[in-house]
Tab-separated table of C-alpha atoms in Angstrom:
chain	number	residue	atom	x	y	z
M	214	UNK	CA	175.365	69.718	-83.010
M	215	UNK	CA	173.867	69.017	-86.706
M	216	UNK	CA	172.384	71.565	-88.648
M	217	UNK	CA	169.028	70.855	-89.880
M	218	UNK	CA	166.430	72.288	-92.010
M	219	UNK	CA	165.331	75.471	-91.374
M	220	UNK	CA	161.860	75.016	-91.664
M	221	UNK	CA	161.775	72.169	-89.298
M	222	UNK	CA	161.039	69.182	-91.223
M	223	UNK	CA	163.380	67.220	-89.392
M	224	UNK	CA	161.366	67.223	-86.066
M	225	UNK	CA	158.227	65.871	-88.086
M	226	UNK	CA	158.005	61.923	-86.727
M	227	UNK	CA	154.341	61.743	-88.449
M	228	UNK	CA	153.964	61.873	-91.395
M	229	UNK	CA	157.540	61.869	-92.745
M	230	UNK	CA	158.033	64.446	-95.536
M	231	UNK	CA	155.905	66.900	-94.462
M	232	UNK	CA	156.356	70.815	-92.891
M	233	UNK	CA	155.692	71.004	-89.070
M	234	UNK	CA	151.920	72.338	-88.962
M	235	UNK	CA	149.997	70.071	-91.250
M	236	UNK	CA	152.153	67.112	-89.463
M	237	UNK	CA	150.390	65.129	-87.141
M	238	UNK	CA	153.431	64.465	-84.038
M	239	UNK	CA	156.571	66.268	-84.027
M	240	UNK	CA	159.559	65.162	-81.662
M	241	UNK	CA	159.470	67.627	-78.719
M	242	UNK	CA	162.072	66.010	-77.153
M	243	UNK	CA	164.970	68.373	-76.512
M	244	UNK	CA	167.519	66.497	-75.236
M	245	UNK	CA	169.741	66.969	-78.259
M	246	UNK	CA	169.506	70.297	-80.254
M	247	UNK	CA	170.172	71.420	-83.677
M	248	UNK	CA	172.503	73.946	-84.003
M	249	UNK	CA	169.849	76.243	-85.689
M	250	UNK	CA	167.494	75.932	-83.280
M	251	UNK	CA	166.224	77.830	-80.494
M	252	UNK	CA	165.408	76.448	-77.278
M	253	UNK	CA	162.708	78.611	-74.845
M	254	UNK	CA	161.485	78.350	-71.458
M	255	UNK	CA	157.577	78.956	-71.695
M	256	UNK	CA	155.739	80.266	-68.906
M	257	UNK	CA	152.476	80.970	-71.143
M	258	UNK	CA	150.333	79.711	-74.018
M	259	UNK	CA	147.784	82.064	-75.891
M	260	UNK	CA	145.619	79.468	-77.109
M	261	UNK	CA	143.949	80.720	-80.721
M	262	UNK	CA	140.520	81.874	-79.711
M	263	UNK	CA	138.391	79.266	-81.861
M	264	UNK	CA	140.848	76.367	-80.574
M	265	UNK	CA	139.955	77.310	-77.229
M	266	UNK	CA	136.328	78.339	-77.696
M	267	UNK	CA	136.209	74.880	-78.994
M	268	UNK	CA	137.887	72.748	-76.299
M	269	UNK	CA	136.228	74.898	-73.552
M	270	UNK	CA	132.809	73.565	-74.841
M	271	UNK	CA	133.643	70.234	-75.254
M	272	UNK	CA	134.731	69.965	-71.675
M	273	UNK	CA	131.593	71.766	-70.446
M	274	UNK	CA	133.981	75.174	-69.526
M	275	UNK	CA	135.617	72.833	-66.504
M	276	UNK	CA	139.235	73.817	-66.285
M	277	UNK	CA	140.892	70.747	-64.862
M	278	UNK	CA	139.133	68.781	-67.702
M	279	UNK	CA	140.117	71.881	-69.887
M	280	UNK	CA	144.165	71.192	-68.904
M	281	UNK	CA	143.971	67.448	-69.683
M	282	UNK	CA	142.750	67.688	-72.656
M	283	UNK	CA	145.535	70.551	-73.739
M	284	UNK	CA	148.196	67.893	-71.843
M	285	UNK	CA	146.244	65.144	-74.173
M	286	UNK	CA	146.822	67.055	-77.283
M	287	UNK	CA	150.752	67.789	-76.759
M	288	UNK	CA	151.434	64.787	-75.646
M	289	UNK	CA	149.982	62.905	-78.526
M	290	UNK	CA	151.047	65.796	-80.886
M	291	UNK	CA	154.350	67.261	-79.501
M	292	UNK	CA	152.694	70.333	-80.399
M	293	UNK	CA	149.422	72.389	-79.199
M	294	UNK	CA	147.272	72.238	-82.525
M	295	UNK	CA	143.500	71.178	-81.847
M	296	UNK	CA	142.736	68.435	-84.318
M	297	UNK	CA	138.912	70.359	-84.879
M	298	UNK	CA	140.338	73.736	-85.552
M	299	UNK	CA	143.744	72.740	-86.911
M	300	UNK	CA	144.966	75.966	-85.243
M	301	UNK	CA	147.174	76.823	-82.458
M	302	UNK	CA	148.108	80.168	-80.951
M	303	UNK	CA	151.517	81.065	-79.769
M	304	UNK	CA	154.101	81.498	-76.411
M	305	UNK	CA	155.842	83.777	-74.003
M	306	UNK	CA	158.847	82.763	-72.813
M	307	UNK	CA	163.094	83.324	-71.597
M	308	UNK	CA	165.565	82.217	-74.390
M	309	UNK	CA	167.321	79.005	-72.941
M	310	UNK	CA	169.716	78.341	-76.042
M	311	UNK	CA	170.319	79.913	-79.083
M	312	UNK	CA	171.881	77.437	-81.639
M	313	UNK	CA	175.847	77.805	-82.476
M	314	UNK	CA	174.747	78.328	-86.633
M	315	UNK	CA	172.302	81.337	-85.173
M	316	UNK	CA	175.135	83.746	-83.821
M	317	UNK	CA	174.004	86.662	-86.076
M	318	UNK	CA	170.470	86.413	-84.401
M	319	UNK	CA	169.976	89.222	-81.925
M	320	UNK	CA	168.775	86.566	-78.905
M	321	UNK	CA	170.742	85.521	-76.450
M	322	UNK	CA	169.909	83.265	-73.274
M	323	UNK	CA	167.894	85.207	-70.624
M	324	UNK	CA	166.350	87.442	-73.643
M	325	UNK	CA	162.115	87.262	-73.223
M	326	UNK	CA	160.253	86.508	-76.108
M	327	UNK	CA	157.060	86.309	-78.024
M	328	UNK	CA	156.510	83.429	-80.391
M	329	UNK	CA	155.216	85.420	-83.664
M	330	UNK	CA	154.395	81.493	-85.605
M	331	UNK	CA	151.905	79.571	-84.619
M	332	UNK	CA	151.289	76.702	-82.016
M	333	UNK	CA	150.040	74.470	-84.540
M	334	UNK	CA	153.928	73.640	-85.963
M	335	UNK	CA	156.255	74.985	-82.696
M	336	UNK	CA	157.554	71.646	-80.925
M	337	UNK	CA	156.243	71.852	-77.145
M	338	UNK	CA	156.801	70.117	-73.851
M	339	UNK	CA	154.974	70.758	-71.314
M	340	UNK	CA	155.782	69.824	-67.754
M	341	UNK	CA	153.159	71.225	-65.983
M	342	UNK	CA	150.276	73.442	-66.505
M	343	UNK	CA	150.017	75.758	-63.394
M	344	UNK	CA	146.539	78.461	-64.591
M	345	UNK	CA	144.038	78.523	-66.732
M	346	UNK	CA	142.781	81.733	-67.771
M	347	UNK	CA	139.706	81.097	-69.480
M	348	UNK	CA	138.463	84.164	-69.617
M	349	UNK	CA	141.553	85.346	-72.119
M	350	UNK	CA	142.554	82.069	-73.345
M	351	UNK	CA	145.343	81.249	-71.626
M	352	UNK	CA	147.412	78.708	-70.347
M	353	UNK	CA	150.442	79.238	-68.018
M	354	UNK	CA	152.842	76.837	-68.111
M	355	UNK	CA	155.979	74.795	-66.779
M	356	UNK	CA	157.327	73.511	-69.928
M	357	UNK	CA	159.592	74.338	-73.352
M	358	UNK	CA	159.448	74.524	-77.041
M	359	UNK	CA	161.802	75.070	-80.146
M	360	UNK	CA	161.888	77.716	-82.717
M	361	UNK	CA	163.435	76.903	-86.097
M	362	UNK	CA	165.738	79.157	-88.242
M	363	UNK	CA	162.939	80.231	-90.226
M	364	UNK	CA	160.926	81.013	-87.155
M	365	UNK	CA	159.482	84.506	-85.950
M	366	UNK	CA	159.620	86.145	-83.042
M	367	UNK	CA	159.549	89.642	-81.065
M	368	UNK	CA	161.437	90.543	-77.900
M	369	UNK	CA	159.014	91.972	-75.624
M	370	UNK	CA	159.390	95.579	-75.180
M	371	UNK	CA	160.278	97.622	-71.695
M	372	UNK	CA	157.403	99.689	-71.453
M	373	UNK	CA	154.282	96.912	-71.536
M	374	UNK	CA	153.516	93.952	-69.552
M	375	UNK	CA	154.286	90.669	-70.837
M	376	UNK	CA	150.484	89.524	-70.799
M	377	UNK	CA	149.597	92.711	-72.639
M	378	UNK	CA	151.947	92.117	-75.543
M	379	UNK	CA	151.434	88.781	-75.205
M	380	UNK	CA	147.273	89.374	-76.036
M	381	UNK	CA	148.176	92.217	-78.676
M	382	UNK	CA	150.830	89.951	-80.843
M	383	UNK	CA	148.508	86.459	-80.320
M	384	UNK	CA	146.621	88.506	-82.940
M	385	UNK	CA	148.978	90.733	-84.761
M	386	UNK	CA	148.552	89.710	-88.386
M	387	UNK	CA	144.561	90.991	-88.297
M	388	UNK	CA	145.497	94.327	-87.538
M	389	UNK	CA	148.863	94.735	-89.891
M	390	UNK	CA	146.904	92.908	-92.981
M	391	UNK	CA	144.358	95.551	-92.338
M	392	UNK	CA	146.586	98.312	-92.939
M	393	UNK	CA	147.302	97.086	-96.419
M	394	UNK	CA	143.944	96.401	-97.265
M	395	UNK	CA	142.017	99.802	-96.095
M	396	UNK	CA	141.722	102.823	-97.940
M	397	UNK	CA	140.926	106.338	-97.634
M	398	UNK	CA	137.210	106.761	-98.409
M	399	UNK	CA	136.850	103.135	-97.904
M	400	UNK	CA	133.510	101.704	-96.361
M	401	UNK	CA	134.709	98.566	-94.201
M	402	UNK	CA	132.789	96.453	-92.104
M	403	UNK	CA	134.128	94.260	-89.020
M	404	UNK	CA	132.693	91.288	-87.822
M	405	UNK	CA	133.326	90.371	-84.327
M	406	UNK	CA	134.447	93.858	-83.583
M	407	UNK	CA	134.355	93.329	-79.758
M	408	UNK	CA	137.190	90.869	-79.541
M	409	UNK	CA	141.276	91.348	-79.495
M	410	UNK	CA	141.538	91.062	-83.388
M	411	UNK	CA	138.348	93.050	-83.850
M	412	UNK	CA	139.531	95.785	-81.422
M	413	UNK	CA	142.644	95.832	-83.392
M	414	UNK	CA	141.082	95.833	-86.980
M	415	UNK	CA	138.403	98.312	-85.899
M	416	UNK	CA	141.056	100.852	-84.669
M	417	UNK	CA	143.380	100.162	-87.892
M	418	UNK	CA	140.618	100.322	-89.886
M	419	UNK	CA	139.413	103.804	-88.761
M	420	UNK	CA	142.624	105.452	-89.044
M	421	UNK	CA	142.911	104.734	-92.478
M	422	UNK	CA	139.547	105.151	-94.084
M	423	UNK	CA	139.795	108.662	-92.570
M	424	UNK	CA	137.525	111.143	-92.873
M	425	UNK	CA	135.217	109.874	-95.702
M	426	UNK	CA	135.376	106.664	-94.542
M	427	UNK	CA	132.860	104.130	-92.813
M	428	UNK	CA	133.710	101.489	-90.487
M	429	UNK	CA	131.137	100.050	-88.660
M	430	UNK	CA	131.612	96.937	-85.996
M	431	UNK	CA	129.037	93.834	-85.929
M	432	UNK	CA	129.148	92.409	-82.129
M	433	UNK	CA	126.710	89.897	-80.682
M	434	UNK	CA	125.262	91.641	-77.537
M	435	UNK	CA	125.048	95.617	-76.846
M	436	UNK	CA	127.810	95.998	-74.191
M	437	UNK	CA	130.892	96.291	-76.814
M	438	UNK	CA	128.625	98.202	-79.382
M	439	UNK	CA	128.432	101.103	-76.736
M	440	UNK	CA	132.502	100.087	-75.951
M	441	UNK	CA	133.592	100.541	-79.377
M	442	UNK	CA	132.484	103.838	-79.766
M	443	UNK	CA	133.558	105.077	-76.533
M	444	UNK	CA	137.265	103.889	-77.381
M	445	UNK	CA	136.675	105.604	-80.567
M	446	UNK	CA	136.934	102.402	-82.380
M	447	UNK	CA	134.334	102.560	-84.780
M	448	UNK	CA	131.938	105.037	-86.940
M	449	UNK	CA	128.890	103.076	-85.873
M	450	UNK	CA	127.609	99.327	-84.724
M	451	UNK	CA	125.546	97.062	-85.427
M	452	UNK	CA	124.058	94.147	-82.811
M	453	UNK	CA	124.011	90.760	-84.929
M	454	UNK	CA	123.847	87.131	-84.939
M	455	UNK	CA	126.765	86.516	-87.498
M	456	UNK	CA	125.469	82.561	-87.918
M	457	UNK	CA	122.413	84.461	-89.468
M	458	UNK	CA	123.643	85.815	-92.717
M	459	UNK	CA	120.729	87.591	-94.112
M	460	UNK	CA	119.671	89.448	-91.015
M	461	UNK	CA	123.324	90.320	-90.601
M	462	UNK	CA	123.583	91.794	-93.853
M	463	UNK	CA	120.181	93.844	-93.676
M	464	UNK	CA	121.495	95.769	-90.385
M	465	UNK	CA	125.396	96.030	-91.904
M	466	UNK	CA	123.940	97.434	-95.245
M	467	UNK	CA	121.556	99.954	-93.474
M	468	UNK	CA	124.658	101.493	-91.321
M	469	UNK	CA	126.695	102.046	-94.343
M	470	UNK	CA	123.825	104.039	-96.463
M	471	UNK	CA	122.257	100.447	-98.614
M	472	UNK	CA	125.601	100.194	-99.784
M	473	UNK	CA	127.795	97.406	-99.710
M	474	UNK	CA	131.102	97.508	-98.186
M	475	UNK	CA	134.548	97.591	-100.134
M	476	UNK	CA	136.251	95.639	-96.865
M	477	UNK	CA	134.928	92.984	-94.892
M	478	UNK	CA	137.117	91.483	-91.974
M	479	UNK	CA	135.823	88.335	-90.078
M	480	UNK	CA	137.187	88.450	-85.957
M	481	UNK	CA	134.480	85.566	-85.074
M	482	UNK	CA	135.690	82.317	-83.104
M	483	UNK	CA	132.577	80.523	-84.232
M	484	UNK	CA	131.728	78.452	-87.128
M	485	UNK	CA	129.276	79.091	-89.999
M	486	UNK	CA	130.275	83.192	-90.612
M	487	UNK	CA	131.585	82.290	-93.864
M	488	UNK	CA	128.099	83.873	-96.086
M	489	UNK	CA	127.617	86.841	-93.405
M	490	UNK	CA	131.421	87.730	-94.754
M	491	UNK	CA	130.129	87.308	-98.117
M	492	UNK	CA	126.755	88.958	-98.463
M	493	UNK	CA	127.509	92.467	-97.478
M	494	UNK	CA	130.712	92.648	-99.525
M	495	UNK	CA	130.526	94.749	-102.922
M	496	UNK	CA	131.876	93.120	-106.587
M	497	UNK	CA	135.416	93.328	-106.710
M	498	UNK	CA	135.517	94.384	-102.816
M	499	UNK	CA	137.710	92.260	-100.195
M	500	UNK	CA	136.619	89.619	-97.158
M	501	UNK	CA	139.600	89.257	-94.970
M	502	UNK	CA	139.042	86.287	-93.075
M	503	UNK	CA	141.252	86.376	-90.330
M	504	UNK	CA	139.101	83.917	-88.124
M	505	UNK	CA	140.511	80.543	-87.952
M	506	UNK	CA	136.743	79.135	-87.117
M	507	UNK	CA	136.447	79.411	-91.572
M	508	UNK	CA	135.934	77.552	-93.703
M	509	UNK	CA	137.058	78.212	-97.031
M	510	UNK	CA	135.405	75.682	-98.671
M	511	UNK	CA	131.941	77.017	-97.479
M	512	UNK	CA	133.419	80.550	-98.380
M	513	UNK	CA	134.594	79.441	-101.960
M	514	UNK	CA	131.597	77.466	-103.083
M	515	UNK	CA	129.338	79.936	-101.077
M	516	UNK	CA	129.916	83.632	-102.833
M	517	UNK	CA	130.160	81.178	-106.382
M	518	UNK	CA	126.605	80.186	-105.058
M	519	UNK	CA	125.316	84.110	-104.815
M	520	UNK	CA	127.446	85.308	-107.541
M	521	UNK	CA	130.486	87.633	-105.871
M	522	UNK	CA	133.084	88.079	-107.799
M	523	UNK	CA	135.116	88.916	-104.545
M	524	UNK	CA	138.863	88.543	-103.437
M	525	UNK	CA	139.347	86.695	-100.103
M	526	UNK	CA	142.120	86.318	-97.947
M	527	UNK	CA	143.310	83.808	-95.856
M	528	UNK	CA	144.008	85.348	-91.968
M	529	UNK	CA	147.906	84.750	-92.899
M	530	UNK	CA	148.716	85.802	-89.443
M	531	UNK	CA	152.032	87.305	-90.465
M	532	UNK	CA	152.508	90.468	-92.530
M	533	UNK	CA	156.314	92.408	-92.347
M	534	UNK	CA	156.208	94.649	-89.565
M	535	UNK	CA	153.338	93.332	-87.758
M	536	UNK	CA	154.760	92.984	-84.193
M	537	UNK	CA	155.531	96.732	-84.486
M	538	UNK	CA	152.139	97.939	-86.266
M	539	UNK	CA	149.886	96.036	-83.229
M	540	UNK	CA	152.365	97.251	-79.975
M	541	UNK	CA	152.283	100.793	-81.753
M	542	UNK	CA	148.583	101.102	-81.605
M	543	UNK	CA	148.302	100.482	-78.062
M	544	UNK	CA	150.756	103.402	-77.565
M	545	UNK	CA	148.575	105.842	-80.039
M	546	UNK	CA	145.316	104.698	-78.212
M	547	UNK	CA	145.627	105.290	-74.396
M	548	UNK	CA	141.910	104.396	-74.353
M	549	UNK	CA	142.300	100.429	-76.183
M	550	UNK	CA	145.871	99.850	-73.844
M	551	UNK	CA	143.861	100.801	-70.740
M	552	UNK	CA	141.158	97.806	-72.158
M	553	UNK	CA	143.651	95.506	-72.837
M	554	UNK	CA	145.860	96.324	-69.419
M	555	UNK	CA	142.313	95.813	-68.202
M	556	UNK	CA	141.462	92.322	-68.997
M	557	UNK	CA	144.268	91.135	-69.799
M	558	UNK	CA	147.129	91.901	-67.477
């Protein structure tokens, strides 16, 4: 076997030149293997939330018409990245070959895995889709896929269920990036608090603002307000519309004393969050937006437009040590692992 590059360029068929996840079709067939690739059985997809929020709606929720067009998609793409959102998700699966140039990896066939890089550049087959799971996003699978050299991933641990970690890693980066960003005393403010990320986030978040601190969760209907505090999650909530900016802000400012907040993190899966981000944020504070619904060009041109001299972040979703920050919280929490086993085991 050849040795190729390690960032995968030499799967790209479309267009040639280019890295793996802005290509549009990489070559997913495996019938011949580099020898610093990685070859996995999947059994699941996590599709990214806004990917699938979108699909879902533009096949009127119906999940046979939900699996062709995923099928439609990878087969056109060699790859599972919706051409709206541009975004992917990532894979559970058993190690089928590790590449002879890959020896001092610690995989080995038979190991279980969690892709930690997203759908959107990870070559896929997929033979046959057996389940959709709409309620959590997922997609169980016949089929395989190839990680490069440069590729991430985390064996998943002995003492959770594979469709736990897989839920809890889908969205690691949110929750690690979080724990560089947050500090004591710091006033942060969550949007989309109810969902995996903004679970995550919320309970990241809290821990390190500490005692002094303020974190307060924005959902869209009452149910996960009450939830968040319960699981101890959040200081206090707020019940918003985060389309509508300015009515959004008004509730977020008045639960953090009229003052603005020195974090904002956007969880949403929907479009058009972008000034509700912005608006509540102080000068010089921080809007993390991890949701891959954004976009930055609204973002950019929109706190320009209201004057914020703000930093924000791109939802990189990897940060060193992420796998480990996310799985650890579900072991501190007993309350948030029970949740997750909950809906999504």
């Amino acid at each position: 076997m050849a040795t190729a590059c390690k960032y995968g360029t030499h799967r790209v068929l479309e267009p040639i030149g280019v890295l793996p996840q802005p290509a549009k079709k990489l070559n997913n067939d495996f019938s011949t293997l580099y020898d610093n690739e990685i070859l996995v059985d999947v059994t699941a997809l996590n599709i990214d939330s806004a990917s699938f929020t979108q699909i879902s709606e533009a096949c009127g929720g119906d999940e046979a018409k939900i699996g062709e067009m995923i099928l439609d998609i990878v087969n056109e793409r060699g790859k599972m990245q919706n051409p709206v959102t541009g975004s992917g998700g990532m894979f559970i699966g058993t190690v089928h070959t590790v590449g002879a140039a890959l020896k001092d990896c610690d995989l080995k066939p038979g190991d279980k895995i969690a892709s930690l890089v997203s759908l959107s550049l990870t070559p896929l087959r997929i033979d046959k889709i057996v389940k959709i799971i709409k309620a959590i996003d997922r997609v169980e699978i016949v089929g395989q896929a190839v990680l490069f050299e440069s590729g991430l991933y985390a064996k998943l641990p002995d003492d959770m269920e594979e469709n736990l970690v897989l839920a809890a890693l889908d969205v690691a980066g949110a929750p690690a990036q979080t724990a560089k960003l947050v500090k004591p005393g710091d006033s942060v403010l969550v949007i989309g608090a109810n969902g995996k990320s903004g679970m995550l986030v919320s309970y990241e978040a809290k821990k390190r603002v500490g005692p002094n601190g303020n974190v307060v969760g924005a959902v869209i209907i009452d149910e996960p307000a009450h939830l968040l505090q319960d699981l101890g999650l959040a200081h206090k909530t707020i019940i918003a519309d985060a389309t509508k900016a300015i009515d959004l802000m008004h509730k977020a400012l008045e639960a953090n004393g009229g003052r603005e907040y020195d974090v904002v993190i956007n969880c949403v899966n929907v479009p058009n969050t972008e000034m509700a981000s912005i608006l509540p944020c102080r000068q010089g504070g921080v809007v993390y937006f991890f949701s891959m619904a954004t976009s930055f060009t609204k973002a950019a041109l929109g706190a320009e437009g209201v004057g914020k001299d703000i930093d924000m972040i791109i939802g990189n979703g990897y940060t060193r040590g992420h796998a480990n920050t996310t799985l650890w919280e579900l072991r501190e929490n007993p309350g948030l692992r029970k949740f997750f086993e909950e809906r999504y085991v």
